Every structure is written in structure tokens, then in C-alpha cells.
């Protein structure tokens, strides 16, 4: 079964709107939670990451919110732009060596 | 600085054939890994290595072999390809001093007929 559950599968947002992607996990041994961004035909690239001792991390228009008790974390993209249209993956790291990825969210930002 | 280089970019195999997907990195990263990406499944870890001579299994290792004879190279071998192995394969590496940031290659699309 999927160790990290991601939703929604796809998302359409108007330019300037807020995009929100959610992830949930069960294994409390996960200790690092990155988000990766992937454009068509390319490999994923790290967007932003958080450790479980922090509840929020912001980098520019991108924010991770982390709820340790609920075992959930989410990516918020403020002022979404057409250039943000991509597939986004959440992930969780176990034992320093094993990354478990969510199923991905395809974001389409309409001009 | 090339980063992570994967070859070939595209490959078509017949069931039962064998092949090797190549992965090379020039960043002196200790950690290297292979993922497969399938629609609706995200990225799933096949095998990983924490240094030359050391490999271990990920989530979906069956049907795949790896070895790590040098820091730079981490080839993925399919000994007898099956249609279920049709996928896009990504190699990724990271440095343990780099805060677990995975650097991915551009991917290899494999079709098994």
C-alpha cells in the first residue's frame, strides 16, 4: 500500500489563485518531508522541504504546513502562475535512505 | 557540471530480453538510487546504494539487479524483461552532507512488448 497518500490527483487553478495539495502518512518514523516539482519530460526537482519539528516553512510563494499530530502536510502555492503548471510530488524519508513518494498532483494554472 | 546522466533515454524491448540502464553522476555523491514512475503510482524506489560496494532493496526490487563498483556509476539491470516493467525510470543521487536533496536524472522510458 502507498506509504504516503496524496490528493488531489489533478488541480486546476486560475492565475493568481492559491493551489493546495495535501499529503498524509502513517509511519511516525519518517523524519523529513520534501516536495518535488516535475515538468514534462524532466526529472523531479526539489521545491521545498520540512522536518517534523517545524509546523510551517515558507520560501517565496511556496509554503509547507505540517501537522505532526494528524500526520498530514500540505503545499500551498500563493499567487499561482502558469509557469507553476507541473506535477507535484510529496515525499517522506525513512531511516536516512528510503524516500517514499506520493502519487503526484498535476497542477494546471489557467492564464 | 553534468549532474546525473541516464542512458538510454528511450528503449523498446521484447519480453524476456535483458538490458542495462546506465546512471552516472559527477557530484561525488555517496547515495544513489533508482525509481520507477508509473501513472497514479508516483515514484517507487527500486534499489539504492549508500556507497561503492553497498546496495539494498527498495519498495519494488523484484526483476531488477544493481551493483555499485564506483562512486560515479549505478547501473540497473533487467535480466528478463516483462511487460509489467514498462515504465519511466529515474536515477537520483544525493550527498549525505546535502540535507537529503535528491538530484534526479532526466529519465529513461522503457517499453516492454
PDB file of C-alpha atoms in Angstrom:
ATOM      1  CA  UNK A   1       0.000   0.000   0.000  1.00  0.00           C
ATOM      2  CA  UNK A   2       1.076   3.578  -0.564  1.00  0.00           C
ATOM      3  CA  UNK A   3       3.072   4.858   2.424  1.00  0.00           C
ATOM      4  CA  UNK A   4       2.289   8.480   1.553  1.00  0.00           C
ATOM      5  CA  UNK A   5      -1.201   9.328   0.298  1.00  0.00           C
ATOM      6  CA  UNK A   6      -1.508  12.450  -1.872  1.00  0.00           C
ATOM      7  CA  UNK A   7      -4.549  14.380  -3.054  1.00  0.00           C
ATOM      8  CA  UNK A   8      -5.956  15.650  -5.299  1.00  0.00           C
ATOM      9  CA  UNK A   9      -4.791  13.782  -8.380  1.00  0.00           C
ATOM     10  CA  UNK A  10      -5.268  16.886 -10.501  1.00  0.00           C
ATOM     11  CA  UNK A  11      -5.944  20.539  -9.806  1.00  0.00           C
ATOM     12  CA  UNK A  12      -6.989  23.482 -11.954  1.00  0.00           C
ATOM     13  CA  UNK A  13      -6.414  26.959 -10.531  1.00  0.00           C
ATOM     14  CA  UNK A  14      -6.822  30.417 -12.029  1.00  0.00           C
ATOM     15  CA  UNK A  15      -3.774  32.647 -12.281  1.00  0.00           C
ATOM     16  CA  UNK A  16      -3.312  34.475  -9.003  1.00  0.00           C
ATOM     17  CA  UNK A  17      -5.183  31.859  -7.005  1.00  0.00           C
ATOM     18  CA  UNK A  18      -3.966  29.554  -4.253  1.00  0.00           C
ATOM     19  CA  UNK A  19      -3.061  25.948  -5.046  1.00  0.00           C
ATOM     20  CA  UNK A  20      -3.265  23.470  -2.179  1.00  0.00           C
ATOM     21  CA  UNK A  21      -2.010  19.889  -2.295  1.00  0.00           C
ATOM     22  CA  UNK A  22      -2.362  17.544   0.656  1.00  0.00           C
ATOM     23  CA  UNK A  23      -0.426  14.512   1.850  1.00  0.00           C
ATOM     24  CA  UNK A  24      -0.903  12.077   4.717  1.00  0.00           C
ATOM     25  CA  UNK A  25       1.315   9.377   6.185  1.00  0.00           C
ATOM     26  CA  UNK A  26       1.141   6.690   8.861  1.00  0.00           C
ATOM     27  CA  UNK A  27       4.761   5.891   9.724  1.00  0.00           C
ATOM     28  CA  UNK A  28       5.872   8.141  12.579  1.00  0.00           C
ATOM     29  CA  UNK A  29       9.496   7.219  11.876  1.00  0.00           C
ATOM     30  CA  UNK A  30       9.503   9.453   8.793  1.00  0.00           C
ATOM     31  CA  UNK A  31      11.744  12.414   9.602  1.00  0.00           C
ATOM     32  CA  UNK A  32      11.991  14.577   6.508  1.00  0.00           C
ATOM     33  CA  UNK A  33       9.237  15.704   4.171  1.00  0.00           C
ATOM     34  CA  UNK A  34      10.198  17.223   0.810  1.00  0.00           C
ATOM     35  CA  UNK A  35       8.085  18.376  -2.106  1.00  0.00           C
ATOM     36  CA  UNK A  36       9.315  17.820  -5.646  1.00  0.00           C
ATOM     37  CA  UNK A  37       8.224  19.591  -8.832  1.00  0.00           C
ATOM     38  CA  UNK A  38       8.329  17.854 -12.202  1.00  0.00           C
ATOM     39  CA  UNK A  39       7.884  19.380 -15.655  1.00  0.00           C
ATOM     40  CA  UNK A  40       7.018  17.160 -18.634  1.00  0.00           C
ATOM     41  CA  UNK A  41       9.988  15.210 -19.929  1.00  0.00           C
ATOM     42  CA  UNK A  42      12.179  16.179 -16.976  1.00  0.00           C
ATOM     43  CA  UNK A  43      13.217  14.587 -13.723  1.00  0.00           C
ATOM     44  CA  UNK A  44      11.700  15.852 -10.460  1.00  0.00           C
ATOM     45  CA  UNK A  45      13.493  18.703  -8.689  1.00  0.00           C
ATOM     46  CA  UNK A  46      13.338  19.660  -5.028  1.00  0.00           C
ATOM     47  CA  UNK A  47      10.974  22.548  -4.376  1.00  0.00           C
ATOM     48  CA  UNK A  48      10.831  22.877  -0.584  1.00  0.00           C
ATOM     49  CA  UNK A  49      11.206  20.583   2.418  1.00  0.00           C
ATOM     50  CA  UNK A  50      10.394  20.469   6.129  1.00  0.00           C
ATOM     51  CA  UNK A  51      11.384  18.484   9.197  1.00  0.00           C
ATOM     52  CA  UNK A  52       8.725  17.334  11.688  1.00  0.00           C
ATOM     53  CA  UNK A  53       9.853  19.652  14.475  1.00  0.00           C
ATOM     54  CA  UNK A  54       8.642  22.656  12.449  1.00  0.00           C
ATOM     55  CA  UNK A  55       4.973  23.442  11.722  1.00  0.00           C
ATOM     56  CA  UNK A  56       5.458  25.721   8.737  1.00  0.00           C
ATOM     57  CA  UNK A  57       8.135  26.636   6.242  1.00  0.00           C
ATOM     58  CA  UNK A  58       7.856  29.355   3.638  1.00  0.00           C
ATOM     59  CA  UNK A  59      10.040  30.002   0.609  1.00  0.00           C
ATOM     60  CA  UNK A  60       8.754  32.749  -1.625  1.00  0.00           C
ATOM     61  CA  UNK A  61       5.259  31.797  -2.863  1.00  0.00           C
ATOM     62  CA  UNK A  62       5.604  28.220  -1.605  1.00  0.00           C
ATOM     63  CA  UNK A  63       4.655  27.164   1.930  1.00  0.00           C
ATOM     64  CA  UNK A  64       4.622  23.777   3.630  1.00  0.00           C
ATOM     65  CA  UNK A  65       2.222  23.356   6.536  1.00  0.00           C
ATOM     66  CA  UNK A  66       2.974  20.376   8.766  1.00  0.00           C
ATOM     67  CA  UNK A  67       0.631  18.824  11.335  1.00  0.00           C
ATOM     68  CA  UNK A  68       2.570  16.184  13.255  1.00  0.00           C
ATOM     69  CA  UNK A  69      -0.351  15.002  15.400  1.00  0.00           C
ATOM     70  CA  UNK A  70      -2.581  14.492  12.349  1.00  0.00           C
ATOM     71  CA  UNK A  71       0.301  13.041  10.306  1.00  0.00           C
ATOM     72  CA  UNK A  72      -0.519  15.390   7.460  1.00  0.00           C
ATOM     73  CA  UNK A  73       1.349  18.011   5.494  1.00  0.00           C
ATOM     74  CA  UNK A  74       0.404  20.254   2.646  1.00  0.00           C
ATOM     75  CA  UNK A  75       1.886  22.501  -0.021  1.00  0.00           C
ATOM     76  CA  UNK A  76       0.382  25.924  -0.608  1.00  0.00           C
ATOM     77  CA  UNK A  77       1.293  27.882  -3.729  1.00  0.00           C
ATOM     78  CA  UNK A  78       0.260  31.507  -3.367  1.00  0.00           C
ATOM     79  CA  UNK A  79      -0.398  33.743  -6.386  1.00  0.00           C
ATOM     80  CA  UNK A  80      -0.224  30.708  -8.674  1.00  0.00           C
ATOM     81  CA  UNK A  81       1.281  31.374 -12.115  1.00  0.00           C
ATOM     82  CA  UNK A  82       1.020  29.500 -15.430  1.00  0.00           C
ATOM     83  CA  UNK A  83       4.721  28.661 -15.032  1.00  0.00           C
ATOM     84  CA  UNK A  84       3.806  26.674 -11.905  1.00  0.00           C
ATOM     85  CA  UNK A  85       1.898  24.194 -14.077  1.00  0.00           C
ATOM     86  CA  UNK A  86       3.657  20.911 -13.361  1.00  0.00           C
ATOM     87  CA  UNK A  87       3.279  17.684 -11.420  1.00  0.00           C
ATOM     88  CA  UNK A  88       3.997  17.912  -7.713  1.00  0.00           C
ATOM     89  CA  UNK A  89       5.065  15.015  -5.502  1.00  0.00           C
ATOM     90  CA  UNK A  90       5.207  14.925  -1.745  1.00  0.00           C
ATOM     91  CA  UNK A  91       7.636  12.509  -0.151  1.00  0.00           C
ATOM     92  CA  UNK A  92       8.778  11.208   3.200  1.00  0.00           C
ATOM     93  CA  UNK A  93      12.189   9.905   4.227  1.00  0.00           C
ATOM     94  CA  UNK A  94      12.673   6.794   6.338  1.00  0.00           C
ATOM     95  CA  UNK A  95      15.909   5.779   8.033  1.00  0.00           C
ATOM     96  CA  UNK A  96      18.031   8.284   6.049  1.00  0.00           C
ATOM     97  CA  UNK A  97      17.913   6.135   2.919  1.00  0.00           C
ATOM     98  CA  UNK A  98      14.387   5.376   1.733  1.00  0.00           C
ATOM     99  CA  UNK A  99      12.200   8.021   0.178  1.00  0.00           C
ATOM    100  CA  UNK A 100       8.511   7.221  -0.203  1.00  0.00           C
ATOM    101  CA  UNK A 101       6.667   9.386  -2.722  1.00  0.00           C
ATOM    102  CA  UNK A 102       3.019  10.276  -3.052  1.00  0.00           C
ATOM    103  CA  UNK A 103       1.146   9.522  -6.257  1.00  0.00           C
ATOM    104  CA  UNK A 104       1.514  13.045  -7.637  1.00  0.00           C
ATOM    105  CA  UNK A 105      -0.752  16.016  -8.367  1.00  0.00           C
ATOM    106  CA  UNK A 106      -0.944  17.518 -11.827  1.00  0.00           C
ATOM    107  CA  UNK A 107      -1.433  21.269 -11.442  1.00  0.00           C
ATOM    108  CA  UNK A 108      -2.754  23.381 -14.298  1.00  0.00           C
ATOM    109  CA  UNK A 109      -2.765  27.142 -13.725  1.00  0.00           C
ATOM    110  CA  UNK A 110      -5.086  28.874 -16.199  1.00  0.00           C
ATOM    111  CA  UNK A 111      -3.991  32.313 -17.507  1.00  0.00           C
TER     112      UNK A 111
ATOM    113  CA  UNK B   1      28.801  20.019 -14.316  1.00  0.00           C
ATOM    114  CA  UNK B   2      26.549  17.349 -15.857  1.00  0.00           C
ATOM    115  CA  UNK B   3      24.793  16.218 -12.657  1.00  0.00           C
ATOM    116  CA  UNK B   4      23.052  12.859 -13.125  1.00  0.00           C
ATOM    117  CA  UNK B   5      23.228  11.341 -16.609  1.00  0.00           C
ATOM    118  CA  UNK B   6      20.971   8.484 -17.677  1.00  0.00           C
ATOM    119  CA  UNK B   7      21.233   6.431 -20.845  1.00  0.00           C
ATOM    120  CA  UNK B   8      19.416   5.451 -22.954  1.00  0.00           C
ATOM    121  CA  UNK B   9      16.529   7.953 -22.982  1.00  0.00           C
ATOM    122  CA  UNK B  10      14.234   5.512 -24.793  1.00  0.00           C
ATOM    123  CA  UNK B  11      14.326   1.743 -25.193  1.00  0.00           C
ATOM    124  CA  UNK B  12      11.946  -0.872 -26.564  1.00  0.00           C
ATOM    125  CA  UNK B  13      12.456  -4.482 -25.521  1.00  0.00           C
ATOM    126  CA  UNK B  14      10.736  -7.747 -26.196  1.00  0.00           C
ATOM    127  CA  UNK B  15       9.575  -9.911 -23.308  1.00  0.00           C
ATOM    128  CA  UNK B  16      12.465 -11.971 -21.982  1.00  0.00           C
ATOM    129  CA  UNK B  17      15.231  -9.712 -23.267  1.00  0.00           C
ATOM    130  CA  UNK B  18      17.794  -8.252 -20.905  1.00  0.00           C
ATOM    131  CA  UNK B  19      19.206  -4.769 -20.749  1.00  0.00           C
ATOM    132  CA  UNK B  20      21.041  -2.321 -18.531  1.00  0.00           C
ATOM    133  CA  UNK B  21      20.015   1.242 -17.785  1.00  0.00           C
ATOM    134  CA  UNK B  22      23.072   3.358 -17.097  1.00  0.00           C
ATOM    135  CA  UNK B  23      23.352   6.081 -14.470  1.00  0.00           C
ATOM    136  CA  UNK B  24      26.394   8.254 -13.809  1.00  0.00           C
ATOM    137  CA  UNK B  25      26.866  11.244 -11.520  1.00  0.00           C
ATOM    138  CA  UNK B  26      29.797  13.634 -11.321  1.00  0.00           C
ATOM    139  CA  UNK B  27      28.976  15.243  -7.961  1.00  0.00           C
ATOM    140  CA  UNK B  28      30.809  12.697  -5.783  1.00  0.00           C
ATOM    141  CA  UNK B  29      27.507  11.793  -4.123  1.00  0.00           C
ATOM    142  CA  UNK B  30      27.581   8.846  -1.738  1.00  0.00           C
ATOM    143  CA  UNK B  31      23.926   7.923  -2.175  1.00  0.00           C
ATOM    144  CA  UNK B  32      22.407   6.735  -5.462  1.00  0.00           C
ATOM    145  CA  UNK B  33      19.011   5.245  -6.174  1.00  0.00           C
ATOM    146  CA  UNK B  34      16.669   4.033  -8.886  1.00  0.00           C
ATOM    147  CA  UNK B  35      12.936   4.804  -9.103  1.00  0.00           C
ATOM    148  CA  UNK B  36      10.212   3.818 -11.480  1.00  0.00           C
ATOM    149  CA  UNK B  37       7.391   6.230 -12.285  1.00  0.00           C
ATOM    150  CA  UNK B  38       4.005   4.873 -13.290  1.00  0.00           C
ATOM    151  CA  UNK B  39       0.740   6.821 -13.758  1.00  0.00           C
ATOM    152  CA  UNK B  40      -1.151   7.140 -10.494  1.00  0.00           C
ATOM    153  CA  UNK B  41       1.651   5.450  -8.542  1.00  0.00           C
ATOM    154  CA  UNK B  42       4.141   8.256  -8.153  1.00  0.00           C
ATOM    155  CA  UNK B  43       7.799   7.296  -7.836  1.00  0.00           C
ATOM    156  CA  UNK B  44       8.666   3.963  -6.277  1.00  0.00           C
ATOM    157  CA  UNK B  45      12.122   3.073  -5.021  1.00  0.00           C
ATOM    158  CA  UNK B  46      13.645   0.020  -6.712  1.00  0.00           C
ATOM    159  CA  UNK B  47      17.171  -0.189  -5.264  1.00  0.00           C
ATOM    160  CA  UNK B  48      19.572   2.178  -3.596  1.00  0.00           C
ATOM    161  CA  UNK B  49      23.243   2.392  -2.651  1.00  0.00           C
ATOM    162  CA  UNK B  50      24.950   4.297   0.146  1.00  0.00           C
ATOM    163  CA  UNK B  51      28.439   3.893  -1.299  1.00  0.00           C
ATOM    164  CA  UNK B  52      30.634   1.788  -3.572  1.00  0.00           C
ATOM    165  CA  UNK B  53      30.116  -1.916  -2.898  1.00  0.00           C
ATOM    166  CA  UNK B  54      26.912  -1.394  -0.881  1.00  0.00           C
ATOM    167  CA  UNK B  55      23.406  -1.848  -2.275  1.00  0.00           C
ATOM    168  CA  UNK B  56      19.988  -2.523  -0.768  1.00  0.00           C
ATOM    169  CA  UNK B  57      16.421  -3.118  -1.853  1.00  0.00           C
ATOM    170  CA  UNK B  58      13.663  -0.550  -2.028  1.00  0.00           C
ATOM    171  CA  UNK B  59       9.885  -0.961  -2.374  1.00  0.00           C
ATOM    172  CA  UNK B  60       9.790  -2.793  -5.713  1.00  0.00           C
ATOM    173  CA  UNK B  61      13.097  -4.661  -6.250  1.00  0.00           C
ATOM    174  CA  UNK B  62      11.820  -7.837  -7.943  1.00  0.00           C
ATOM    175  CA  UNK B  63      13.075  -8.293 -11.508  1.00  0.00           C
ATOM    176  CA  UNK B  64      15.900  -5.778 -11.126  1.00  0.00           C
ATOM    177  CA  UNK B  65      19.578  -6.080 -10.182  1.00  0.00           C
ATOM    178  CA  UNK B  66      22.070  -3.378  -9.286  1.00  0.00           C
ATOM    179  CA  UNK B  67      25.739  -3.085  -8.442  1.00  0.00           C
ATOM    180  CA  UNK B  68      27.951  -0.185  -7.377  1.00  0.00           C
ATOM    181  CA  UNK B  69      31.586  -0.698  -8.232  1.00  0.00           C
ATOM    182  CA  UNK B  70      32.458   3.019  -8.304  1.00  0.00           C
ATOM    183  CA  UNK B  71      31.114   6.141  -6.620  1.00  0.00           C
ATOM    184  CA  UNK B  72      30.067   7.559 -10.003  1.00  0.00           C
ATOM    185  CA  UNK B  73      28.099   4.706 -11.588  1.00  0.00           C
ATOM    186  CA  UNK B  74      24.971   2.804 -10.564  1.00  0.00           C
ATOM    187  CA  UNK B  75      23.584   0.630 -13.400  1.00  0.00           C
ATOM    188  CA  UNK B  76      20.160  -1.018 -13.228  1.00  0.00           C
ATOM    189  CA  UNK B  77      19.837  -4.430 -14.888  1.00  0.00           C
ATOM    190  CA  UNK B  78      16.691  -6.126 -16.129  1.00  0.00           C
ATOM    191  CA  UNK B  79      17.597  -9.790 -16.562  1.00  0.00           C
ATOM    192  CA  UNK B  80      14.378 -10.948 -18.263  1.00  0.00           C
ATOM    193  CA  UNK B  81      12.110  -8.054 -19.153  1.00  0.00           C
ATOM    194  CA  UNK B  82       8.355  -8.315 -18.604  1.00  0.00           C
ATOM    195  CA  UNK B  83       5.548  -6.019 -19.845  1.00  0.00           C
ATOM    196  CA  UNK B  84       4.948  -5.019 -16.194  1.00  0.00           C
ATOM    197  CA  UNK B  85       8.352  -3.340 -16.293  1.00  0.00           C
ATOM    198  CA  UNK B  86       7.169  -0.838 -18.898  1.00  0.00           C
ATOM    199  CA  UNK B  87       7.757   2.454 -17.111  1.00  0.00           C
ATOM    200  CA  UNK B  88       9.837   5.600 -16.872  1.00  0.00           C
ATOM    201  CA  UNK B  89      12.949   5.016 -14.790  1.00  0.00           C
ATOM    202  CA  UNK B  90      14.741   7.729 -12.854  1.00  0.00           C
ATOM    203  CA  UNK B  91      18.143   7.638 -11.232  1.00  0.00           C
ATOM    204  CA  UNK B  92      18.764  10.018  -8.341  1.00  0.00           C
ATOM    205  CA  UNK B  93      21.723  10.830  -6.127  1.00  0.00           C
ATOM    206  CA  UNK B  94      22.426  12.843  -3.026  1.00  0.00           C
ATOM    207  CA  UNK B  95      25.203  13.760  -0.698  1.00  0.00           C
ATOM    208  CA  UNK B  96      24.780  12.985   2.976  1.00  0.00           C
ATOM    209  CA  UNK B  97      26.030  16.454   3.718  1.00  0.00           C
ATOM    210  CA  UNK B  98      23.433  17.917   1.329  1.00  0.00           C
ATOM    211  CA  UNK B  99      20.380  17.711   3.577  1.00  0.00           C
ATOM    212  CA  UNK B 100      18.860  14.772   1.715  1.00  0.00           C
ATOM    213  CA  UNK B 101      18.345  16.671  -1.538  1.00  0.00           C
ATOM    214  CA  UNK B 102      17.845  14.188  -4.353  1.00  0.00           C
ATOM    215  CA  UNK B 103      19.214  15.211  -7.760  1.00  0.00           C
ATOM    216  CA  UNK B 104      17.355  13.330 -10.488  1.00  0.00           C
ATOM    217  CA  UNK B 105      18.395  12.399 -13.985  1.00  0.00           C
ATOM    218  CA  UNK B 106      16.160  13.139 -16.967  1.00  0.00           C
ATOM    219  CA  UNK B 107      14.696   9.644 -17.049  1.00  0.00           C
ATOM    220  CA  UNK B 108      14.711   6.584 -19.294  1.00  0.00           C
ATOM    221  CA  UNK B 109      11.453   5.467 -20.912  1.00  0.00           C
ATOM    222  CA  UNK B 110      11.310   1.684 -21.275  1.00  0.00           C
ATOM    223  CA  UNK B 111       8.641  -0.212 -23.219  1.00  0.00           C
ATOM    224  CA  UNK B 112       8.472  -3.995 -22.992  1.00  0.00           C
ATOM    225  CA  UNK B 113       6.380  -5.650 -25.698  1.00  0.00           C
TER     226      UNK B 113
END
